[in-house]
Amino acid sequence: MALAIFDLDNTLLAGDSDYLWGTFLTENHYVDVDTYQRQNEQFYQQYLAGSMDIFAFSAFQFAPLANTPIEVLHRWRETYLAKKIDPIILPAARQLIQFHHERGDTLLIITATNQFITEPIANKLAIPHLIATIPERVNDRYTGKVSGIPSYQEGKITRLNAWLATHHHDLTDSFFYSDSHNDLPLLNYVSHPVAVDPDPTLHRIAKQHNWRIISLRQCNQVVELNRNP
């Protein structure tokens, strides 16, 4: 049973769930709008450049979690999912997921985005396994700190290896789908790396390595995608 691993943001989704969470918070004035919006954009540009400090970003991202009661966070999240996430779930992504289900593969999302945001998204996509950056939680409150190793860049390999050990799985005939050059360590680690609507850096490297390049945003590729993953 092969492992099919998916990045989430700008791969299965036509957008970035982390960035959109920040947009949701500012649109509803749940945070200081000018300060949060400016920092959110700065971190996103750093991510695109591959220079983001994941611990600095997590401290920024987790501050609203730490400052808000859990029941309020859950209400916010339900609205966020309906308004920001449901419209950007790609139909072709659902077909790709279904293809791997029908193959009998084990499905896993691995994402740098935090678990509070991504766990319900994984459920919406019917992907049973998730590796995400974990916000520390003590006595039913978030602390604002990261628990363990963030699943970002090389950290994705560290977290994946721990997952493989506890789930008695390996990477034989494994797939990994991603849009980002930040995922090059893991793309180089699996049997079948696939660049999905890749950023310019990943597109160039994928072509150099003769990796498959696909689009989940162009419906005319869906049939070919399912026939030959």
CSV table of C-alpha atoms in Angstrom, one decimal:
chain,number,residue,atom,x,y,z
A,1,MET,CA,0.0,0.0,0.0
A,2,ALA,CA,1.8,3.1,-1.2
A,3,LEU,CA,1.8,6.5,0.6
A,4,ALA,CA,0.3,9.5,-1.2
A,5,ILE,CA,1.4,12.7,0.5
A,6,PHE,CA,-0.1,16.1,-0.3
A,7,ASP,CA,1.0,19.6,0.5
A,8,LEU,CA,-2.1,21.6,1.3
A,9,ASP,CA,-1.8,25.3,0.5
A,10,ASN,CA,-1.8,26.2,-3.2
A,11,THR,CA,-1.7,22.5,-4.0
A,12,LEU,CA,-5.1,21.0,-3.0
A,13,LEU,CA,-6.4,24.5,-2.3
A,14,ALA,CA,-6.4,27.4,-4.7
A,15,GLY,CA,-4.9,29.7,-2.0
A,16,ASP,CA,-3.1,29.7,1.3
A,17,SER,CA,-5.1,28.7,4.4
A,18,ASP,CA,-2.6,30.4,6.7
A,19,TYR,CA,-2.7,33.7,4.9
A,20,LEU,CA,-6.5,33.5,4.6
A,21,TRP,CA,-6.9,32.9,8.3
A,22,GLY,CA,-5.0,36.2,8.9
A,23,THR,CA,-7.2,37.9,6.3
A,24,PHE,CA,-10.3,36.6,8.1
A,25,LEU,CA,-9.1,37.9,11.4
A,26,THR,CA,-8.4,41.3,10.1
A,27,GLU,CA,-11.7,41.6,8.1
A,28,ASN,CA,-13.6,40.9,11.3
A,29,HIS,CA,-11.4,43.1,13.4
A,30,TYR,CA,-10.5,40.3,15.8
A,31,VAL,CA,-7.0,41.6,15.8
A,32,ASP,CA,-5.3,45.0,15.3
A,33,VAL,CA,-6.0,45.4,11.6
A,34,ASP,CA,-3.0,47.5,10.4
A,35,THR,CA,-0.4,45.7,12.4
A,36,TYR,CA,-1.6,42.2,11.8
A,37,GLN,CA,-2.2,42.7,8.1
A,38,ARG,CA,1.3,44.2,7.6
A,39,GLN,CA,3.0,41.3,9.5
A,40,ASN,CA,0.8,38.7,7.7
A,41,GLU,CA,1.9,40.0,4.3
A,42,GLN,CA,5.6,40.2,5.4
A,43,PHE,CA,5.6,36.6,6.5
A,44,TYR,CA,3.9,35.5,3.4
A,45,GLN,CA,6.4,37.2,1.2
A,46,GLN,CA,9.2,35.6,3.3
A,47,TYR,CA,7.6,32.2,2.8
A,48,LEU,CA,7.4,32.7,-1.0
A,49,ALA,CA,11.1,33.6,-0.9
A,50,GLY,CA,12.0,30.6,1.2
A,51,SER,CA,13.4,32.8,4.0
A,52,MET,CA,10.6,32.6,6.6
A,53,ASP,CA,11.6,31.9,10.2
A,54,ILE,CA,8.9,29.3,11.1
A,55,PHE,CA,9.2,30.0,14.9
A,56,ALA,CA,8.8,33.7,14.5
A,57,PHE,CA,5.9,33.1,12.2
A,58,SER,CA,4.3,30.7,14.6
A,59,ALA,CA,4.6,33.1,17.5
A,60,PHE,CA,2.8,35.7,15.3
A,61,GLN,CA,0.2,33.2,14.1
A,62,PHE,CA,-0.5,31.6,17.5
A,63,ALA,CA,-0.9,34.9,19.4
A,64,PRO,CA,-4.7,35.2,18.6
A,65,LEU,CA,-5.1,31.5,19.6
A,66,ALA,CA,-3.4,32.2,23.0
A,67,ASN,CA,-5.5,35.3,23.6
A,68,THR,CA,-8.9,33.9,22.8
A,69,PRO,CA,-11.1,31.3,24.6
A,70,ILE,CA,-11.2,28.0,22.8
A,71,GLU,CA,-15.0,28.0,22.3
A,72,VAL,CA,-14.7,31.4,20.6
A,73,LEU,CA,-11.9,30.2,18.4
A,74,HIS,CA,-14.1,27.3,17.3
A,75,ARG,CA,-16.9,29.6,16.3
A,76,TRP,CA,-14.4,31.8,14.3
A,77,ARG,CA,-13.0,28.7,12.6
A,78,GLU,CA,-16.4,27.5,11.4
A,79,THR,CA,-17.1,30.8,9.8
A,80,TYR,CA,-13.6,31.0,8.3
A,81,LEU,CA,-13.9,27.5,6.8
A,82,ALA,CA,-17.2,28.3,5.2
A,83,LYS,CA,-16.2,31.7,3.8
A,84,LYS,CA,-12.5,31.3,3.0
A,85,ILE,CA,-11.8,27.5,2.5
A,86,ASP,CA,-14.9,25.9,1.0
A,87,PRO,CA,-14.7,28.2,-2.1
A,88,ILE,CA,-11.0,27.3,-2.8
A,89,ILE,CA,-11.1,23.5,-2.6
A,90,LEU,CA,-10.2,22.5,-6.1
A,91,PRO,CA,-12.5,19.9,-7.8
A,92,ALA,CA,-9.5,18.4,-9.6
A,93,ALA,CA,-7.9,18.0,-6.2
A,94,ARG,CA,-10.9,16.0,-5.0
A,95,GLN,CA,-10.5,13.8,-8.1
A,96,LEU,CA,-6.8,13.2,-7.4
A,97,ILE,CA,-7.6,12.3,-3.8
A,98,GLN,CA,-10.3,9.9,-5.0
A,99,PHE,CA,-7.9,8.3,-7.4
A,100,HIS,CA,-5.5,7.5,-4.6
A,101,HIS,CA,-8.3,6.2,-2.5
A,102,GLU,CA,-9.3,3.8,-5.2
A,103,ARG,CA,-5.7,2.6,-5.6
A,104,GLY,CA,-5.8,1.7,-2.0
A,105,ASP,CA,-3.1,4.1,-1.1
A,106,THR,CA,-2.6,5.6,2.4
A,107,LEU,CA,-3.4,9.4,2.2
A,108,LEU,CA,-1.5,12.0,4.2
A,109,ILE,CA,-1.4,15.8,4.2
A,110,ILE,CA,1.9,17.3,5.4
A,111,THR,CA,1.8,21.1,5.8
A,112,ALA,CA,3.6,23.9,7.7
A,113,THR,CA,0.2,25.4,8.4
A,114,ASN,CA,-0.9,24.8,12.0
A,115,GLN,CA,-3.1,22.0,13.1
A,116,PHE,CA,-5.9,24.2,14.4
A,117,ILE,CA,-6.6,25.5,10.9
A,118,THR,CA,-5.8,22.3,8.9
A,119,GLU,CA,-7.4,19.5,10.8
A,120,PRO,CA,-10.9,20.4,9.7
A,121,ILE,CA,-9.7,21.0,6.2
A,122,ALA,CA,-8.2,17.5,6.1
A,123,ASN,CA,-11.5,16.2,7.2
A,124,LYS,CA,-13.3,18.0,4.5
A,125,LEU,CA,-11.0,16.4,1.9
A,126,ALA,CA,-11.5,13.0,3.4
A,127,ILE,CA,-7.7,12.6,4.0
A,128,PRO,CA,-7.4,10.6,7.3
A,129,HIS,CA,-3.8,11.4,8.2
A,130,LEU,CA,-2.3,14.9,8.9
A,131,ILE,CA,1.1,16.2,9.8
A,132,ALA,CA,0.9,19.9,10.7
A,133,THR,CA,2.7,22.4,12.9
A,134,ILE,CA,1.2,21.9,16.4
A,135,PRO,CA,0.2,24.8,18.6
A,136,GLU,CA,0.9,24.0,22.2
A,137,ARG,CA,-2.2,23.6,24.3
A,138,VAL,CA,-2.3,23.4,28.2
A,139,ASN,CA,-5.5,23.2,30.2
A,140,ASP,CA,-7.7,23.8,27.2
A,141,ARG,CA,-5.9,27.0,26.3
A,142,TYR,CA,-3.3,27.6,23.6
A,143,THR,CA,0.0,28.9,24.9
A,144,GLY,CA,1.2,30.7,21.8
A,145,LYS,CA,4.2,28.3,21.5
A,146,VAL,CA,5.0,25.5,19.0
A,147,SER,CA,4.8,21.9,20.3
A,148,GLY,CA,7.6,19.8,18.9
A,149,ILE,CA,9.1,20.3,15.4
A,150,PRO,CA,7.3,22.5,12.9
A,151,SER,CA,6.6,20.6,9.7
A,152,TYR,CA,8.3,23.2,7.5
A,153,GLN,CA,11.1,22.6,4.9
A,154,GLU,CA,13.5,19.9,6.3
A,155,GLY,CA,11.1,19.6,9.3
A,156,LYS,CA,8.6,17.9,7.1
A,157,ILE,CA,11.1,15.0,6.7
A,158,THR,CA,11.7,14.8,10.4
A,159,ARG,CA,8.0,14.7,11.2
A,160,LEU,CA,7.3,12.3,8.4
A,161,ASN,CA,10.0,9.8,9.6
A,162,ALA,CA,8.4,9.9,13.1
A,163,TRP,CA,5.0,9.3,11.5
A,164,LEU,CA,6.3,6.4,9.4
A,165,ALA,CA,7.8,4.7,12.5
A,166,THR,CA,4.6,4.9,14.5
A,167,HIS,CA,2.4,3.8,11.6
A,168,HIS,CA,4.7,1.0,10.4
A,169,HIS,CA,4.8,2.4,6.9
A,170,ASP,CA,7.6,3.2,4.5
A,171,LEU,CA,8.2,5.3,1.4
A,172,THR,CA,8.2,2.5,-1.2
A,173,ASP,CA,6.4,3.8,-4.3
A,174,SER,CA,5.5,7.0,-2.4
A,175,PHE,CA,4.0,10.1,-4.0
A,176,PHE,CA,4.4,13.7,-2.9
A,177,TYR,CA,2.4,16.6,-4.5
A,178,SER,CA,3.5,20.2,-3.8
A,179,ASP,CA,3.5,23.6,-5.4
A,180,SER,CA,6.4,25.1,-3.4
A,181,HIS,CA,10.2,25.1,-3.6
A,182,ASN,CA,10.1,25.1,0.2
A,183,ASP,CA,9.2,21.4,-0.2
A,184,LEU,CA,12.2,20.5,-2.2
A,185,PRO,CA,13.7,18.4,0.7
A,186,LEU,CA,10.6,16.1,0.8
A,187,LEU,CA,10.2,16.1,-3.0
A,188,ASN,CA,13.7,14.7,-3.2
A,189,TYR,CA,12.9,12.1,-0.5
A,190,VAL,CA,10.0,10.3,-2.1
A,191,SER,CA,9.7,7.9,-5.0
A,192,HIS,CA,7.4,10.0,-7.2
A,193,PRO,CA,7.7,13.8,-6.7
A,194,VAL,CA,5.0,15.8,-8.5
A,195,ALA,CA,5.1,19.5,-8.9
A,196,VAL,CA,1.5,20.9,-8.8
A,197,ASP,CA,1.0,24.4,-10.3
A,198,PRO,CA,4.5,25.1,-9.1
A,199,ASP,CA,6.2,28.3,-8.2
A,200,PRO,CA,8.9,29.5,-10.7
A,201,THR,CA,11.8,28.0,-8.7
A,202,LEU,CA,10.1,24.6,-8.3
A,203,HIS,CA,9.0,24.6,-11.9
A,204,ARG,CA,12.6,25.1,-13.1
A,205,ILE,CA,14.0,22.4,-10.8
A,206,ALA,CA,11.2,20.0,-11.6
A,207,LYS,CA,12.0,20.3,-15.3
A,208,GLN,CA,15.7,19.8,-14.6
A,209,HIS,CA,15.0,16.6,-12.7
A,210,ASN,CA,12.3,15.5,-15.2
A,211,TRP,CA,9.7,15.4,-12.4
A,212,ARG,CA,6.0,15.3,-13.4
A,213,ILE,CA,4.4,18.8,-13.5
A,214,ILE,CA,0.6,19.0,-13.3
A,215,SER,CA,-2.1,21.5,-12.7
A,216,LEU,CA,-5.1,21.0,-10.5
A,217,ARG,CA,-6.5,24.4,-11.6
A,218,GLN,CA,-7.0,23.4,-15.2
A,219,CYS,CA,-10.0,21.0,-15.6
A,220,ASN,CA,-8.8,19.7,-18.9
A,221,GLN,CA,-5.9,18.0,-17.2
A,222,VAL,CA,-8.1,16.0,-14.8
A,223,VAL,CA,-8.7,12.9,-17.1
A,224,GLU,CA,-5.0,12.6,-17.9
A,225,LEU,CA,-4.1,13.1,-14.3
A,226,ASN,CA,-6.3,10.2,-13.2
A,227,ARG,CA,-5.1,8.0,-15.9
A,228,ASN,CA,-1.4,8.4,-15.2
A,229,PRO,CA,-0.6,9.8,-11.8
